[in-house]
């Protein structure tokens, strides 16, 4: 898999990291308590603020190829990894729960001896962080960034602001059938659905290829767990500083559903990307990378609780 950076004119991973040969290390792995191997990668040098980037459902660590080198070039020590069932990590016949993914994150942090970590979750990656906090508290975490995820995807008696594509049993069944009967078609459609600002065709192809490396049967079962979990009761109990990033033109969630995350977490700032969709970190990487770098290295710097970019 080539880095997404290599597909952009005039940029290579080394150039993006200011030419530092130590910017990016070779793939490594950790083995979880149930024997599942997770593949991870490190950018930057030890000593800077630790940042762990968590991809979303059906993605991979390479979805962060435009972000990790930038953060490393600005002093952070950055880790990306493939969650189980995705990318280069193992795809076992069990563990189709967000809680298992949260336990994997815990084992990664412990085995890599990471503390005071800024965790960044995109889409389902947010739910992995919320589950981590529910199960393990805020141990080893310094702060968190959530990228375009509503606190509940399904429709409920008091909630209509979740996912536009998977929100009840019927829509879940349609998605599961698509994954199992036309996975290539799903991968292609998913990219168009998640972007409003067009990506370069070469980048789109790489993202599709990364999706196709996931296990479609596992994705189908994992979504059944993910879409039904209501995180609203947990969010007010989160004490660490948080950043909630919203794609105003997201086709996956109505923006006002994602905005609720920032309203429920006490110490949270919300930033709207006014022109971007669900994959805002790929659509407007310069804006996103600068925002995240500032958050990881210096916190909020007394900014307004709600920002518009």
PDB file of N, CA, C and O in Angstrom, residues 157-203:
ATOM      1  N   UNK A 157     -36.884   6.354  20.841  1.00  0.00           N
ATOM      2  CA  UNK A 157     -38.062   7.155  21.161  1.00  0.00           C
ATOM      3  C   UNK A 157     -37.719   8.619  21.370  1.00  0.00           C
ATOM      4  O   UNK A 157     -38.504   9.511  21.038  1.00  0.00           O
ATOM      5  N   UNK A 158     -36.532   8.886  21.923  1.00  0.00           N
ATOM      6  CA  UNK A 158     -36.109  10.262  22.196  1.00  0.00           C
ATOM      7  C   UNK A 158     -34.932  10.699  21.325  1.00  0.00           C
ATOM      8  O   UNK A 158     -34.206  11.630  21.665  1.00  0.00           O
ATOM      9  N   UNK A 159     -34.743  10.034  20.191  1.00  0.00           N
ATOM     10  CA  UNK A 159     -33.555  10.323  19.374  1.00  0.00           C
ATOM     11  C   UNK A 159     -33.835  10.020  17.902  1.00  0.00           C
ATOM     12  O   UNK A 159     -34.137   8.879  17.546  1.00  0.00           O
ATOM     13  N   UNK A 160     -33.727  11.044  17.078  1.00  0.00           N
ATOM     14  CA  UNK A 160     -33.946  10.901  15.629  1.00  0.00           C
ATOM     15  C   UNK A 160     -32.756  11.423  14.821  1.00  0.00           C
ATOM     16  O   UNK A 160     -32.869  11.609  13.613  1.00  0.00           O
ATOM     17  N   UNK A 161     -31.633  11.673  15.471  1.00  0.00           N
ATOM     18  CA  UNK A 161     -30.537  12.394  14.841  1.00  0.00           C
ATOM     19  C   UNK A 161     -29.312  11.517  14.595  1.00  0.00           C
ATOM     20  O   UNK A 161     -28.184  12.003  14.555  1.00  0.00           O
ATOM     21  N   UNK A 162     -29.503  10.226  14.447  1.00  0.00           N
ATOM     22  CA  UNK A 162     -28.382   9.318  14.259  1.00  0.00           C
ATOM     23  C   UNK A 162     -28.016   9.131  12.804  1.00  0.00           C
ATOM     24  O   UNK A 162     -28.135  10.044  11.988  1.00  0.00           O
ATOM     25  N   UNK A 163     -27.613   7.935  12.452  1.00  0.00           N
ATOM     26  CA  UNK A 163     -27.117   7.645  11.110  1.00  0.00           C
ATOM     27  C   UNK A 163     -28.216   7.808  10.067  1.00  0.00           C
ATOM     28  O   UNK A 163     -29.381   7.494  10.305  1.00  0.00           O
ATOM     29  N   UNK A 164     -27.818   8.275   8.901  1.00  0.00           N
ATOM     30  CA  UNK A 164     -28.758   8.369   7.779  1.00  0.00           C
ATOM     31  C   UNK A 164     -28.840   7.065   6.998  1.00  0.00           C
ATOM     32  O   UNK A 164     -29.761   6.877   6.206  1.00  0.00           O
ATOM     33  N   UNK A 165     -27.886   6.160   7.204  1.00  0.00           N
ATOM     34  CA  UNK A 165     -27.829   4.940   6.404  1.00  0.00           C
ATOM     35  C   UNK A 165     -28.077   3.670   7.176  1.00  0.00           C
ATOM     36  O   UNK A 165     -28.489   2.660   6.602  1.00  0.00           O
ATOM     37  N   UNK A 166     -27.823   3.670   8.488  1.00  0.00           N
ATOM     38  CA  UNK A 166     -28.012   2.471   9.308  1.00  0.00           C
ATOM     39  C   UNK A 166     -28.596   2.920  10.643  1.00  0.00           C
ATOM     40  O   UNK A 166     -27.872   3.374  11.517  1.00  0.00           O
ATOM     41  N   UNK A 167     -29.907   2.748  10.801  1.00  0.00           N
ATOM     42  CA  UNK A 167     -30.589   3.349  11.948  1.00  0.00           C
ATOM     43  C   UNK A 167     -31.683   2.461  12.532  1.00  0.00           C
ATOM     44  O   UNK A 167     -32.323   2.844  13.520  1.00  0.00           O
ATOM     45  N   UNK A 168     -31.912   1.276  11.955  1.00  0.00           N
ATOM     46  CA  UNK A 168     -32.870   0.321  12.493  1.00  0.00           C
ATOM     47  C   UNK A 168     -32.572  -1.047  11.894  1.00  0.00           C
ATOM     48  O   UNK A 168     -31.614  -1.206  11.127  1.00  0.00           O
ATOM     49  N   UNK A 169     -33.389  -2.039  12.248  1.00  0.00           N
ATOM     50  CA  UNK A 169     -33.118  -3.404  11.793  1.00  0.00           C
ATOM     51  C   UNK A 169     -33.176  -3.522  10.284  1.00  0.00           C
ATOM     52  O   UNK A 169     -32.347  -4.200   9.665  1.00  0.00           O
ATOM     53  N   UNK A 170     -34.143  -2.854   9.651  1.00  0.00           N
ATOM     54  CA  UNK A 170     -34.282  -2.966   8.201  1.00  0.00           C
ATOM     55  C   UNK A 170     -33.090  -2.373   7.476  1.00  0.00           C
ATOM     56  O   UNK A 170     -32.551  -2.983   6.534  1.00  0.00           O
ATOM     57  N   UNK A 171     -32.649  -1.194   7.899  1.00  0.00           N
ATOM     58  CA  UNK A 171     -31.501  -0.564   7.232  1.00  0.00           C
ATOM     59  C   UNK A 171     -30.209  -1.318   7.520  1.00  0.00           C
ATOM     60  O   UNK A 171     -29.330  -1.412   6.656  1.00  0.00           O
ATOM     61  N   UNK A 172     -30.080  -1.882   8.725  1.00  0.00           N
ATOM     62  CA  UNK A 172     -28.927  -2.724   9.037  1.00  0.00           C
ATOM     63  C   UNK A 172     -28.900  -3.947   8.128  1.00  0.00           C
ATOM     64  O   UNK A 172     -27.850  -4.306   7.581  1.00  0.00           O
ATOM     65  N   UNK A 173     -30.042  -4.573   7.935  1.00  0.00           N
ATOM     66  CA  UNK A 173     -30.113  -5.761   7.075  1.00  0.00           C
ATOM     67  C   UNK A 173     -29.732  -5.427   5.638  1.00  0.00           C
ATOM     68  O   UNK A 173     -29.016  -6.188   4.974  1.00  0.00           O
ATOM     69  N   UNK A 174     -30.196  -4.283   5.142  1.00  0.00           N
ATOM     70  CA  UNK A 174     -29.819  -3.865   3.781  1.00  0.00           C
ATOM     71  C   UNK A 174     -28.315  -3.684   3.664  1.00  0.00           C
ATOM     72  O   UNK A 174     -27.697  -4.118   2.678  1.00  0.00           O
ATOM     73  N   UNK A 175     -27.710  -3.045   4.662  1.00  0.00           N
ATOM     74  CA  UNK A 175     -26.266  -2.841   4.636  1.00  0.00           C
ATOM     75  C   UNK A 175     -25.526  -4.166   4.692  1.00  0.00           C
ATOM     76  O   UNK A 175     -24.565  -4.397   3.941  1.00  0.00           O
ATOM     77  N   UNK A 176     -25.952  -5.064   5.553  1.00  0.00           N
ATOM     78  CA  UNK A 176     -25.299  -6.363   5.668  1.00  0.00           C
ATOM     79  C   UNK A 176     -25.391  -7.149   4.363  1.00  0.00           C
ATOM     80  O   UNK A 176     -24.416  -7.801   3.954  1.00  0.00           O
ATOM     81  N   UNK A 177     -26.532  -7.096   3.693  1.00  0.00           N
ATOM     82  CA  UNK A 177     -26.680  -7.787   2.405  1.00  0.00           C
ATOM     83  C   UNK A 177     -25.741  -7.198   1.356  1.00  0.00           C
ATOM     84  O   UNK A 177     -25.140  -7.926   0.556  1.00  0.00           O
ATOM     85  N   UNK A 178     -25.605  -5.869   1.363  1.00  0.00           N
ATOM     86  CA  UNK A 178     -24.698  -5.212   0.409  1.00  0.00           C
ATOM     87  C   UNK A 178     -23.260  -5.636   0.666  1.00  0.00           C
ATOM     88  O   UNK A 178     -22.506  -5.937  -0.275  1.00  0.00           O
ATOM     89  N   UNK A 179     -22.849  -5.673   1.918  1.00  0.00           N
ATOM     90  CA  UNK A 179     -21.482  -6.079   2.258  1.00  0.00           C
ATOM     91  C   UNK A 179     -21.192  -7.496   1.781  1.00  0.00           C
ATOM     92  O   UNK A 179     -20.099  -7.785   1.280  1.00  0.00           O
ATOM     93  N   UNK A 180     -22.145  -8.376   1.925  1.00  0.00           N
ATOM     94  CA  UNK A 180     -21.907  -9.787   1.648  1.00  0.00           C
ATOM     95  C   UNK A 180     -22.147 -10.169   0.194  1.00  0.00           C
ATOM     96  O   UNK A 180     -21.612 -11.170  -0.282  1.00  0.00           O
ATOM     97  N   UNK A 181     -22.911  -9.351  -0.533  1.00  0.00           N
ATOM     98  CA  UNK A 181     -23.198  -9.688  -1.931  1.00  0.00           C
ATOM     99  C   UNK A 181     -22.439  -8.825  -2.929  1.00  0.00           C
ATOM    100  O   UNK A 181     -22.214  -9.240  -4.069  1.00  0.00           O
ATOM    101  N   UNK A 182     -22.031  -7.626  -2.519  1.00  0.00           N
ATOM    102  CA  UNK A 182     -21.364  -6.706  -3.442  1.00  0.00           C
ATOM    103  C   UNK A 182     -20.408  -5.809  -2.661  1.00  0.00           C
ATOM    104  O   UNK A 182     -20.605  -4.600  -2.560  1.00  0.00           O
ATOM    105  N   UNK A 183     -19.380  -6.429  -2.093  1.00  0.00           N
ATOM    106  CA  UNK A 183     -18.441  -5.672  -1.253  1.00  0.00           C
ATOM    107  C   UNK A 183     -17.709  -4.617  -2.072  1.00  0.00           C
ATOM    108  O   UNK A 183     -17.486  -3.492  -1.607  1.00  0.00           O
ATOM    109  N   UNK A 184     -17.337  -4.932  -3.298  1.00  0.00           N
ATOM    110  CA  UNK A 184     -16.657  -3.955  -4.151  1.00  0.00           C
ATOM    111  C   UNK A 184     -17.565  -2.758  -4.427  1.00  0.00           C
ATOM    112  O   UNK A 184     -17.122  -1.606  -4.431  1.00  0.00           O
ATOM    113  N   UNK A 185     -18.843  -3.026  -4.671  1.00  0.00           N
ATOM    114  CA  UNK A 185     -19.784  -1.941  -4.897  1.00  0.00           C
ATOM    115  C   UNK A 185     -19.955  -1.080  -3.660  1.00  0.00           C
ATOM    116  O   UNK A 185     -20.050   0.156  -3.749  1.00  0.00           O
ATOM    117  N   UNK A 186     -19.980  -1.722  -2.484  1.00  0.00           N
ATOM    118  CA  UNK A 186     -20.056  -0.953  -1.239  1.00  0.00           C
ATOM    119  C   UNK A 186     -18.855  -0.029  -1.093  1.00  0.00           C
ATOM    120  O   UNK A 186     -18.996   1.144  -0.752  1.00  0.00           O
ATOM    121  N   UNK A 187     -17.644  -0.568  -1.336  1.00  0.00           N
ATOM    122  CA  UNK A 187     -16.430   0.231  -1.187  1.00  0.00           C
ATOM    123  C   UNK A 187     -16.448   1.450  -2.101  1.00  0.00           C
ATOM    124  O   UNK A 187     -16.040   2.553  -1.708  1.00  0.00           O
ATOM    125  N   UNK A 188     -16.924   1.266  -3.301  1.00  0.00           N
ATOM    126  CA  UNK A 188     -16.991   2.372  -4.251  1.00  0.00           C
ATOM    127  C   UNK A 188     -18.033   3.407  -3.824  1.00  0.00           C
ATOM    128  O   UNK A 188     -17.771   4.608  -3.810  1.00  0.00           O
ATOM    129  N   UNK A 189     -19.216   2.938  -3.466  1.00  0.00           N
ATOM    130  CA  UNK A 189     -20.285   3.845  -3.061  1.00  0.00           C
ATOM    131  C   UNK A 189     -19.942   4.587  -1.770  1.00  0.00           C
ATOM    132  O   UNK A 189     -20.326   5.747  -1.597  1.00  0.00           O
ATOM    133  N   UNK A 190     -19.237   3.918  -0.880  1.00  0.00           N
ATOM    134  CA  UNK A 190     -18.920   4.507   0.421  1.00  0.00           C
ATOM    135  C   UNK A 190     -18.089   5.777   0.267  1.00  0.00           C
ATOM    136  O   UNK A 190     -18.326   6.781   0.956  1.00  0.00           O
ATOM    137  N   UNK A 191     -17.117   5.733  -0.642  1.00  0.00           N
ATOM    138  CA  UNK A 191     -16.281   6.908  -0.857  1.00  0.00           C
ATOM    139  C   UNK A 191     -17.073   8.099  -1.359  1.00  0.00           C
ATOM    140  O   UNK A 191     -16.877   9.239  -0.913  1.00  0.00           O
ATOM    141  N   UNK A 192     -17.986   7.860  -2.277  1.00  0.00           N
ATOM    142  CA  UNK A 192     -18.812   8.949  -2.803  1.00  0.00           C
ATOM    143  C   UNK A 192     -19.744   9.491  -1.734  1.00  0.00           C
ATOM    144  O   UNK A 192     -20.021  10.696  -1.677  1.00  0.00           O
ATOM    145  N   UNK A 193     -20.229   8.612  -0.869  1.00  0.00           N
ATOM    146  CA  UNK A 193     -21.167   9.002   0.180  1.00  0.00           C
ATOM    147  C   UNK A 193     -20.494   9.856   1.252  1.00  0.00           C
ATOM    148  O   UNK A 193     -21.126  10.742   1.833  1.00  0.00           O
ATOM    149  N   UNK A 194     -19.216   9.608   1.516  1.00  0.00           N
ATOM    150  CA  UNK A 194     -18.525  10.223   2.651  1.00  0.00           C
ATOM    151  C   UNK A 194     -17.766  11.495   2.291  1.00  0.00           C
ATOM    152  O   UNK A 194     -17.103  12.075   3.159  1.00  0.00           O
ATOM    153  N   UNK A 195     -17.814  11.934   1.050  1.00  0.00           N
ATOM    154  CA  UNK A 195     -17.070  13.121   0.635  1.00  0.00           C
ATOM    155  C   UNK A 195     -17.983  14.083  -0.110  1.00  0.00           C
ATOM    156  O   UNK A 195     -18.813  13.672  -0.922  1.00  0.00           O
ATOM    157  N   UNK A 196     -17.807  15.367   0.189  1.00  0.00           N
ATOM    158  CA  UNK A 196     -18.458  16.443  -0.563  1.00  0.00           C
ATOM    159  C   UNK A 196     -17.449  17.213  -1.398  1.00  0.00           C
ATOM    160  O   UNK A 196     -17.773  17.697  -2.478  1.00  0.00           O
ATOM    161  N   UNK A 197     -16.232  17.348  -0.870  1.00  0.00           N
ATOM    162  CA  UNK A 197     -15.130  17.963  -1.616  1.00  0.00           C
ATOM    163  C   UNK A 197     -14.425  16.840  -2.366  1.00  0.00           C
ATOM    164  O   UNK A 197     -13.911  15.907  -1.747  1.00  0.00           O
ATOM    165  N   UNK A 198     -14.410  16.852  -3.698  1.00  0.00           N
ATOM    166  CA  UNK A 198     -13.863  15.718  -4.455  1.00  0.00           C
ATOM    167  C   UNK A 198     -12.408  15.426  -4.109  1.00  0.00           C
ATOM    168  O   UNK A 198     -11.589  16.335  -3.969  1.00  0.00           O
ATOM    169  N   UNK A 199     -12.108  14.150  -3.973  1.00  0.00           N
ATOM    170  CA  UNK A 199     -10.736  13.700  -3.786  1.00  0.00           C
ATOM    171  C   UNK A 199     -10.143  13.334  -5.143  1.00  0.00           C
ATOM    172  O   UNK A 199     -10.868  13.022  -6.085  1.00  0.00           O
ATOM    173  N   UNK A 200      -8.825  13.362  -5.229  1.00  0.00           N
ATOM    174  CA  UNK A 200      -8.168  12.945  -6.458  1.00  0.00           C
ATOM    175  C   UNK A 200      -8.532  11.492  -6.762  1.00  0.00           C
ATOM    176  O   UNK A 200      -8.652  10.677  -5.839  1.00  0.00           O
ATOM    177  N   UNK A 201      -8.728  11.139  -8.032  1.00  0.00           N
ATOM    178  CA  UNK A 201      -9.102   9.755  -8.362  1.00  0.00           C
ATOM    179  C   UNK A 201      -8.129   8.725  -7.796  1.00  0.00           C
ATOM    180  O   UNK A 201      -8.556   7.640  -7.374  1.00  0.00           O
ATOM    181  N   UNK A 202      -6.841   9.053  -7.774  1.00  0.00           N
ATOM    182  CA  UNK A 202      -5.850   8.109  -7.257  1.00  0.00           C
ATOM    183  C   UNK A 202      -6.054   7.868  -5.768  1.00  0.00           C
ATOM    184  O   UNK A 202      -5.906   6.746  -5.271  1.00  0.00           O
ATOM    185  N   UNK A 203      -6.399   8.932  -5.035  1.00  0.00           N
ATOM    186  CA  UNK A 203      -6.658   8.797  -3.605  1.00  0.00           C
ATOM    187  C   UNK A 203      -7.908   7.956  -3.381  1.00  0.00           C
ATOM    188  O   UNK A 203      -7.936   7.068  -2.525  1.00  0.00           O
TER     189      UNK A 203
END
